[in-house]
């Protein structure tokens, strides 16, 4: 089969011929119906070098995947060939305290995981190929009625990651609260919809592209702002001076972190999801009182079940543009240029 592989750090991926995988005991091979192209893949191609993460190329790209059960390894029960499934992406050890509650994303024994701190498309072969080897059946979540693999694929990361970041702040988002989404790309446009579907917060979307702001409005943002030097003041003005109960930074560069900290309300949350590599200086006088600042990484398996439910009920509609495996690099180039709306999904 053909696969889009990253041969080494700081290189362009290449489309090459590889063997079809066969499942060992407890494993499952999924026929890929959709594999999302994530902005973090651009960092894998251009920015990372040996030592940045605990794994290395070569591997097949594609860490947000959905499709159909293709072949089932010995000892796997409860799945049928042809059944549509989403693939939970972070693959932990399966037995530590975090993995036991479905939080493989925060596995505490990464040395015992299939690859430390990664998964398919992140150190191991991912879904930008006809077939994907999934090392443990627990990572497969059956697709609910009404959700096809092309729509489901982005939900496993671009949906799950903002869902996790928003869910942990639900208690701070009653009626009368405000949530700010900085960066309305692949994750942010789903973040707006998740806020709309699961909270009563007023939603302010911030981006430097008019198209992205138009998309945010379409998905339910109450106010959209062009990002700039005065964005934090504009958020304060729009919230009667109080600031935002939750700021979700899907970009994560110095400027957006500064905006987030300046726009947060006392007792609010500033949650850094984007891996833009920026930093923020935190001290007694630099942020409003009791603002909690955290990073999040991906989400949990139980949360993926909830995200897929939102998707099947039409409450979460990823905007997707499909590409063939042959055109996968076009998808990444458009992602890089900022000319892609929503999420690119590769359909091999
Ligand atoms: Zn991703
Ligand atoms: Zn674990």
Short mmCIF file of C-alpha atoms and ligand atoms in Angstrom, two decimals:
data_model
loop_
_atom_site.label_atom_id
_atom_site.label_comp_id
_atom_site.label_asym_id
_atom_site.label_seq_id
_atom_site.Cartn_x
_atom_site.Cartn_y
_atom_site.Cartn_z
CA UNK A 1 0.00 0.00 0.00
CA UNK A 2 1.06 3.63 -0.37
CA UNK A 3 1.75 5.75 2.68
CA UNK A 4 2.72 9.38 3.30
CA UNK A 5 5.83 9.03 5.43
CA UNK A 6 8.07 11.46 7.25
CA UNK A 7 11.56 10.07 6.50
CA UNK A 8 13.55 12.29 8.90
CA UNK A 9 13.25 15.52 10.92
CA UNK A 10 13.21 18.74 8.89
CA UNK A 11 12.26 17.06 5.61
CA UNK A 12 9.17 16.98 3.40
CA UNK A 13 7.09 13.82 3.73
CA UNK A 14 7.14 11.41 0.80
CA UNK A 15 4.60 9.06 -0.70
CA UNK A 16 6.14 5.58 -0.70
CA UNK A 17 5.14 1.93 -1.00
CA UNK A 18 5.03 -0.03 2.31
CA UNK A 19 3.71 -3.43 3.40
CA UNK A 20 0.11 -3.72 4.56
CA UNK A 21 0.02 -4.27 8.33
CA UNK A 22 -1.25 -7.49 9.91
CA UNK A 23 -2.67 -7.45 13.44
CA UNK A 24 -0.94 -9.33 16.26
CA UNK A 25 -2.67 -10.52 19.43
CA UNK A 26 -4.99 -7.85 20.81
CA UNK A 27 -4.46 -5.61 17.76
CA UNK A 28 -6.77 -4.42 14.99
CA UNK A 29 -6.13 -3.12 11.47
CA UNK A 30 -8.43 -0.29 10.39
CA UNK A 31 -9.17 0.54 6.75
CA UNK A 32 -8.79 4.31 6.70
CA UNK A 33 -11.84 6.33 5.67
CA UNK A 34 -10.36 9.68 6.66
CA UNK A 35 -7.09 10.96 8.13
CA UNK A 36 -6.96 14.60 9.22
CA UNK A 37 -4.01 16.87 8.43
CA UNK A 38 -3.08 18.62 11.67
CA UNK A 39 -1.10 21.81 12.12
CA UNK A 40 1.21 19.95 14.50
CA UNK A 41 2.34 17.82 11.51
CA UNK A 42 3.88 21.01 10.10
CA UNK A 43 5.97 21.30 13.27
CA UNK A 44 7.05 17.66 12.77
CA UNK A 45 8.20 18.48 9.21
CA UNK A 46 9.85 21.82 9.85
CA UNK A 47 10.68 22.52 13.48
CA UNK A 48 11.34 19.38 15.49
CA UNK A 49 14.74 17.78 15.74
CA UNK A 50 16.17 14.83 17.63
CA UNK A 51 15.42 15.18 21.35
CA UNK A 52 12.35 17.43 20.98
CA UNK A 53 10.02 14.47 21.53
CA UNK A 54 10.83 10.95 22.80
CA UNK A 55 10.48 9.34 19.34
CA UNK A 56 11.89 9.78 15.86
CA UNK A 57 11.05 9.32 12.17
CA UNK A 58 10.58 7.45 9.94
CA UNK A 59 6.84 6.90 10.36
CA UNK A 60 3.62 7.40 8.41
CA UNK A 61 1.86 10.68 9.23
CA UNK A 62 -1.78 11.01 10.29
CA UNK A 63 -2.82 11.08 13.97
CA UNK A 64 -6.55 11.77 13.56
CA UNK A 65 -8.13 8.73 12.01
CA UNK A 66 -11.41 6.96 11.40
CA UNK A 67 -12.51 4.15 9.12
CA UNK A 68 -13.72 0.58 9.28
CA UNK A 69 -12.46 -2.51 11.12
CA UNK A 70 -10.50 -4.45 8.50
CA UNK A 71 -8.75 -7.37 10.22
CA UNK A 72 -8.92 -8.43 13.85
CA UNK A 73 -6.06 -9.98 15.82
CA UNK A 74 -6.32 -12.97 18.16
CA UNK A 75 -8.04 -12.33 21.48
CA UNK A 76 -9.99 -9.27 20.35
CA UNK A 77 -13.72 -9.45 21.04
CA UNK A 78 -16.59 -7.04 20.53
CA UNK A 79 -15.62 -5.77 17.07
CA UNK A 80 -16.84 -6.85 13.65
CA UNK A 81 -15.13 -6.57 10.28
CA UNK A 82 -16.60 -3.60 8.40
CA UNK A 83 -17.74 -1.80 11.56
CA UNK A 84 -17.13 1.98 11.39
CA UNK A 85 -14.80 3.20 14.13
CA UNK A 86 -12.87 6.27 15.28
CA UNK A 87 -9.31 5.77 16.50
CA UNK A 88 -8.36 7.26 19.87
CA UNK A 89 -4.95 8.76 19.11
CA UNK A 90 -2.69 8.88 22.19
CA UNK A 91 -1.56 5.33 22.90
CA UNK A 92 -0.46 4.84 26.52
CA UNK A 93 0.61 1.80 28.53
CA UNK A 94 -2.99 0.83 29.27
CA UNK A 95 -2.47 -0.09 32.93
CA UNK A 96 -1.23 2.98 34.84
CA UNK A 97 -3.67 5.07 36.92
CA UNK A 98 -4.18 7.60 34.10
CA UNK A 99 -4.66 5.01 31.36
CA UNK A 100 -7.14 3.11 33.58
CA UNK A 101 -9.49 6.11 33.55
CA UNK A 102 -9.06 6.53 29.81
CA UNK A 103 -6.49 9.33 29.98
CA UNK A 104 -3.81 7.67 27.83
CA UNK A 105 -2.90 11.25 26.83
CA UNK A 106 -1.33 11.58 30.30
CA UNK A 107 0.08 8.03 30.61
CA UNK A 108 2.46 7.85 33.56
CA UNK A 109 4.45 4.89 32.31
CA UNK A 110 5.31 5.96 28.77
CA UNK A 111 8.23 3.50 28.64
CA UNK A 112 5.62 0.70 28.59
CA UNK A 113 3.52 2.32 25.83
CA UNK A 114 3.82 1.25 22.15
CA UNK A 115 5.88 4.41 21.69
CA UNK A 116 6.63 6.77 24.61
CA UNK A 117 4.35 9.81 24.57
CA UNK A 118 3.07 9.29 21.02
CA UNK A 119 0.80 7.14 18.91
CA UNK A 120 -0.08 6.47 15.29
CA UNK A 121 1.32 9.34 13.20
CA UNK A 122 3.43 10.44 16.17
CA UNK A 123 6.37 8.07 16.26
CA UNK A 124 4.44 5.04 15.00
CA UNK A 125 2.77 4.61 11.61
CA UNK A 126 -0.38 6.73 11.30
CA UNK A 127 -3.40 6.86 9.05
CA UNK A 128 -2.16 8.54 5.86
CA UNK A 129 -2.23 5.16 4.13
CA UNK A 130 -4.84 2.62 3.11
CA UNK A 131 -4.56 0.77 6.45
CA UNK A 132 -3.59 1.58 10.05
CA UNK A 133 -2.35 -0.88 12.67
CA UNK A 134 -3.95 -0.06 16.04
CA UNK A 135 -1.94 -1.73 18.84
CA UNK A 136 -4.85 -2.27 21.27
CA UNK A 137 -8.57 -2.69 20.61
CA UNK A 138 -9.45 -0.25 23.44
CA UNK A 139 -8.40 2.63 21.17
CA UNK A 140 -11.33 2.00 18.82
CA UNK A 141 -14.62 3.77 19.49
CA UNK A 142 -17.59 2.62 17.36
CA UNK A 143 -19.02 5.47 15.29
CA UNK A 144 -22.57 6.35 16.31
CA UNK A 145 -25.29 6.24 13.64
CA UNK A 146 -25.12 9.26 11.34
CA UNK A 147 -21.39 9.95 11.56
CA UNK A 148 -19.14 9.00 8.63
CA UNK A 149 -15.35 8.51 8.89
CA UNK A 150 -14.50 11.74 6.99
CA UNK A 151 -16.40 13.82 9.57
CA UNK A 152 -15.28 11.61 12.47
CA UNK A 153 -11.54 11.76 11.74
CA UNK A 154 -11.03 15.43 12.71
CA UNK A 155 -13.18 14.92 15.79
CA UNK A 156 -10.54 12.58 17.26
CA UNK A 157 -8.05 15.45 17.67
CA UNK A 158 -9.35 18.78 16.32
CA UNK A 159 -12.62 18.03 18.17
CA UNK A 160 -11.34 16.10 21.19
CA UNK A 161 -8.56 18.54 22.10
CA UNK A 162 -10.78 21.66 22.43
CA UNK A 163 -13.53 19.52 24.00
CA UNK A 164 -11.16 18.46 26.80
CA UNK A 165 -9.96 22.05 27.26
CA UNK A 166 -13.54 23.37 27.47
CA UNK A 167 -15.00 20.54 29.56
CA UNK A 168 -12.52 21.12 32.41
CA UNK A 169 -13.79 24.74 32.64
CA UNK A 170 -17.53 23.98 32.41
CA UNK A 171 -18.09 25.08 36.03
CA UNK A 172 -16.77 28.54 35.15
CA UNK A 173 -19.11 29.02 32.19
CA UNK A 174 -22.63 29.65 33.56
CA UNK A 175 -25.06 32.05 31.86
CA UNK A 176 -23.50 35.52 31.97
CA UNK A 177 -19.96 34.22 31.46
CA UNK A 178 -17.71 34.86 28.47
CA UNK A 179 -15.38 32.48 26.65
CA UNK A 180 -12.74 33.70 24.20
CA UNK A 181 -11.38 31.55 21.38
CA UNK A 182 -8.05 32.81 20.02
CA UNK A 183 -7.29 31.22 16.64
CA UNK A 184 -10.21 29.91 14.59
CA UNK A 185 -8.42 27.18 12.61
CA UNK A 186 -8.88 23.43 12.67
CA UNK A 187 -9.30 23.26 16.46
CA UNK A 188 -10.72 26.73 17.08
CA UNK A 189 -13.69 26.41 14.71
CA UNK A 190 -14.70 23.27 16.59
CA UNK A 191 -13.99 25.00 19.92
CA UNK A 192 -16.59 27.64 19.06
CA UNK A 193 -19.17 24.94 18.30
CA UNK A 194 -18.36 22.98 21.48
CA UNK A 195 -18.81 26.12 23.60
CA UNK A 196 -22.12 26.76 21.84
CA UNK A 197 -23.35 23.18 22.27
CA UNK A 198 -22.26 22.56 25.87
CA UNK A 199 -22.27 25.93 27.68
CA UNK A 200 -24.30 29.14 27.99
CA UNK A 201 -21.21 31.34 27.71
CA UNK A 202 -21.07 34.30 25.37
CA UNK A 203 -18.42 33.52 22.76
CA UNK A 204 -15.80 35.95 21.45
CA UNK A 205 -13.63 34.71 18.56
CA UNK A 206 -10.26 36.29 17.75
CA UNK A 207 -8.23 35.74 14.58
CA UNK A 208 -6.18 37.77 12.10
CA UNK A 209 -8.03 36.38 9.05
CA UNK A 210 -11.45 37.70 7.98
CA UNK A 211 -12.40 34.28 6.56
CA UNK A 212 -11.77 32.62 9.93
CA UNK A 213 -13.88 35.25 11.72
CA UNK A 214 -16.69 34.76 9.23
CA UNK A 215 -16.53 31.01 9.92
CA UNK A 216 -16.62 31.65 13.68
CA UNK A 217 -19.73 33.79 13.25
CA UNK A 218 -21.39 31.10 11.17
CA UNK A 219 -20.76 28.61 13.99
CA UNK A 220 -22.22 30.81 16.69
CA UNK A 221 -19.63 33.31 17.92
CA UNK A 222 -21.40 36.34 19.44
CA UNK A 223 -18.57 38.75 18.71
CA UNK A 224 -15.54 38.50 16.44
CA UNK A 225 -12.37 40.57 16.79
CA UNK A 226 -9.38 41.06 14.50
CA UNK A 227 -6.34 40.23 16.63
CA UNK A 228 -4.05 43.12 17.37
CA UNK A 229 -2.44 45.21 20.09
CA UNK A 230 -5.80 46.29 21.49
CA UNK A 231 -7.57 42.91 21.52
CA UNK A 232 -7.45 42.48 25.32
CA UNK A 233 -8.91 45.99 25.84
CA UNK A 234 -11.65 45.21 23.32
CA UNK A 235 -12.51 42.00 25.19
CA UNK A 236 -12.67 43.93 28.50
CA UNK A 237 -14.85 46.59 26.89
CA UNK A 238 -17.19 43.90 25.54
CA UNK A 239 -17.53 42.28 28.97
CA UNK A 240 -18.32 45.40 31.02
CA UNK A 241 -14.69 45.57 32.15
CA UNK A 242 -14.77 42.12 33.77
CA UNK A 243 -12.81 40.11 31.22
CA UNK A 244 -13.22 36.54 30.01
CA UNK A 245 -14.02 33.61 32.30
CA UNK A 246 -12.19 31.30 29.92
CA UNK A 247 -9.58 32.18 27.33
CA UNK A 248 -8.64 29.33 25.00
CA UNK A 249 -5.40 30.08 23.18
CA UNK A 250 -5.21 27.83 20.11
CA UNK A 251 -2.14 29.67 18.84
CA UNK A 252 0.21 29.89 21.81
CA UNK A 253 2.71 32.52 20.67
CA UNK A 254 3.98 35.35 22.92
CA UNK A 255 1.44 37.87 21.60
CA UNK A 256 -1.64 35.65 22.04
CA UNK A 257 -0.54 34.56 25.53
CA UNK A 258 -0.13 38.21 26.52
CA UNK A 259 -3.58 38.97 25.13
CA UNK A 260 -5.07 36.00 27.00
CA UNK A 261 -3.54 36.97 30.34
CA UNK A 262 -4.64 40.60 29.93
CA UNK A 263 -8.17 39.59 28.92
CA UNK A 264 -8.84 37.00 31.67
CA UNK A 265 -11.32 37.72 34.47
CA UNK A 266 -10.40 37.23 38.13
CA UNK A 267 -10.96 33.51 38.98
CA UNK A 268 -10.89 32.76 35.24
CA UNK A 269 -8.99 30.15 33.25
CA UNK A 270 -6.33 30.77 30.63
CA UNK A 271 -5.84 27.50 28.78
CA UNK A 272 -2.96 27.14 26.33
CA UNK A 273 -3.72 24.57 23.63
CA UNK A 274 -1.67 25.87 20.68
CA UNK A 275 1.94 24.74 20.45
CA UNK A 276 3.20 28.04 19.04
CA UNK A 277 6.10 27.92 21.47
CA UNK A 278 5.49 31.28 23.14
CA UNK A 279 5.91 31.94 26.85
CA UNK A 280 4.25 34.12 29.43
CA UNK A 281 5.79 35.60 32.52
CA UNK A 282 3.61 34.91 35.57
CA UNK A 283 3.96 36.74 38.87
CA UNK A 284 1.85 38.23 41.62
CA UNK A 285 1.22 41.47 39.72
CA UNK A 286 1.12 40.14 36.16
CA UNK A 287 -2.24 38.35 35.98
CA UNK A 288 -5.63 39.01 37.62
CA UNK A 289 -6.20 37.28 40.98
CA UNK A 290 -6.89 33.53 40.92
CA UNK A 291 -6.55 33.19 37.20
CA UNK A 292 -5.54 29.59 36.55
CA UNK A 293 -3.13 29.06 33.68
CA UNK A 294 -2.70 25.61 32.18
CA UNK A 295 -1.66 23.71 29.13
CA UNK A 296 -3.69 20.75 27.89
CA UNK A 297 -2.73 17.89 25.61
CA UNK A 298 -5.39 16.06 23.57
CA UNK A 299 -8.26 14.44 25.57
CA UNK A 300 -9.48 11.22 27.16
CA UNK A 301 -11.16 8.17 25.68
CA UNK A 302 -14.48 8.78 27.51
CA UNK A 303 -14.42 12.34 26.16
CA UNK A 304 -14.00 11.00 22.61
CA UNK A 305 -17.25 9.06 23.07
CA UNK A 306 -18.95 12.35 24.05
CA UNK A 307 -17.43 14.26 21.13
CA UNK A 308 -18.63 11.62 18.65
CA UNK A 309 -22.11 11.89 20.16
CA UNK A 310 -22.09 15.66 19.55
CA UNK A 311 -20.94 14.96 15.99
CA UNK A 312 -23.62 12.36 15.28
CA UNK A 313 -26.33 14.72 16.56
CA UNK A 314 -25.17 17.54 14.28
CA UNK A 315 -24.08 19.75 17.20
CA UNK A 316 -20.46 19.56 16.10
CA UNK A 317 -19.89 19.93 12.36
CA UNK A 318 -16.25 19.93 11.34
CA UNK A 319 -15.69 21.96 8.19
CA UNK A 320 -13.65 19.63 6.02
CA UNK A 321 -11.91 19.76 2.66
CA UNK A 322 -10.97 16.32 1.34
CA UNK A 323 -7.77 15.47 -0.49
CA UNK A 324 -6.49 12.21 -1.99
CA UNK A 325 -3.25 10.68 -0.75
CA UNK A 326 -1.62 11.97 -3.97
CA UNK A 327 -2.66 15.53 -3.07
CA UNK A 328 -1.90 15.29 0.65
CA UNK A 329 1.02 17.70 0.39
CA UNK A 330 -1.30 20.32 -1.17
CA UNK A 331 -3.34 20.06 2.02
CA UNK A 332 -0.27 20.77 4.15
CA UNK A 333 0.86 23.63 1.91
CA UNK A 334 -2.57 25.26 2.17
CA UNK A 335 -2.52 24.71 5.94
CA UNK A 336 0.87 26.42 6.04
CA UNK A 337 -0.35 29.34 3.90
CA UNK A 338 -3.50 29.81 5.99
CA UNK A 339 -5.67 29.33 2.88
CA UNK A 340 -7.47 26.27 4.23
CA UNK A 341 -10.90 26.62 5.82
CA UNK A 342 -11.47 24.22 8.69
CA UNK A 343 -9.76 20.84 8.46
CA UNK A 344 -8.12 18.98 5.59
CA UNK A 345 -8.98 15.28 5.57
CA UNK A 346 -7.02 12.81 3.46
CA UNK A 347 -9.20 10.09 1.96
CA UNK A 348 -6.81 7.38 0.73
ZN1 LIG B 1 -3.04 17.13 16.01
ZN1 LIG B 2 -0.32 4.50 31.10
#
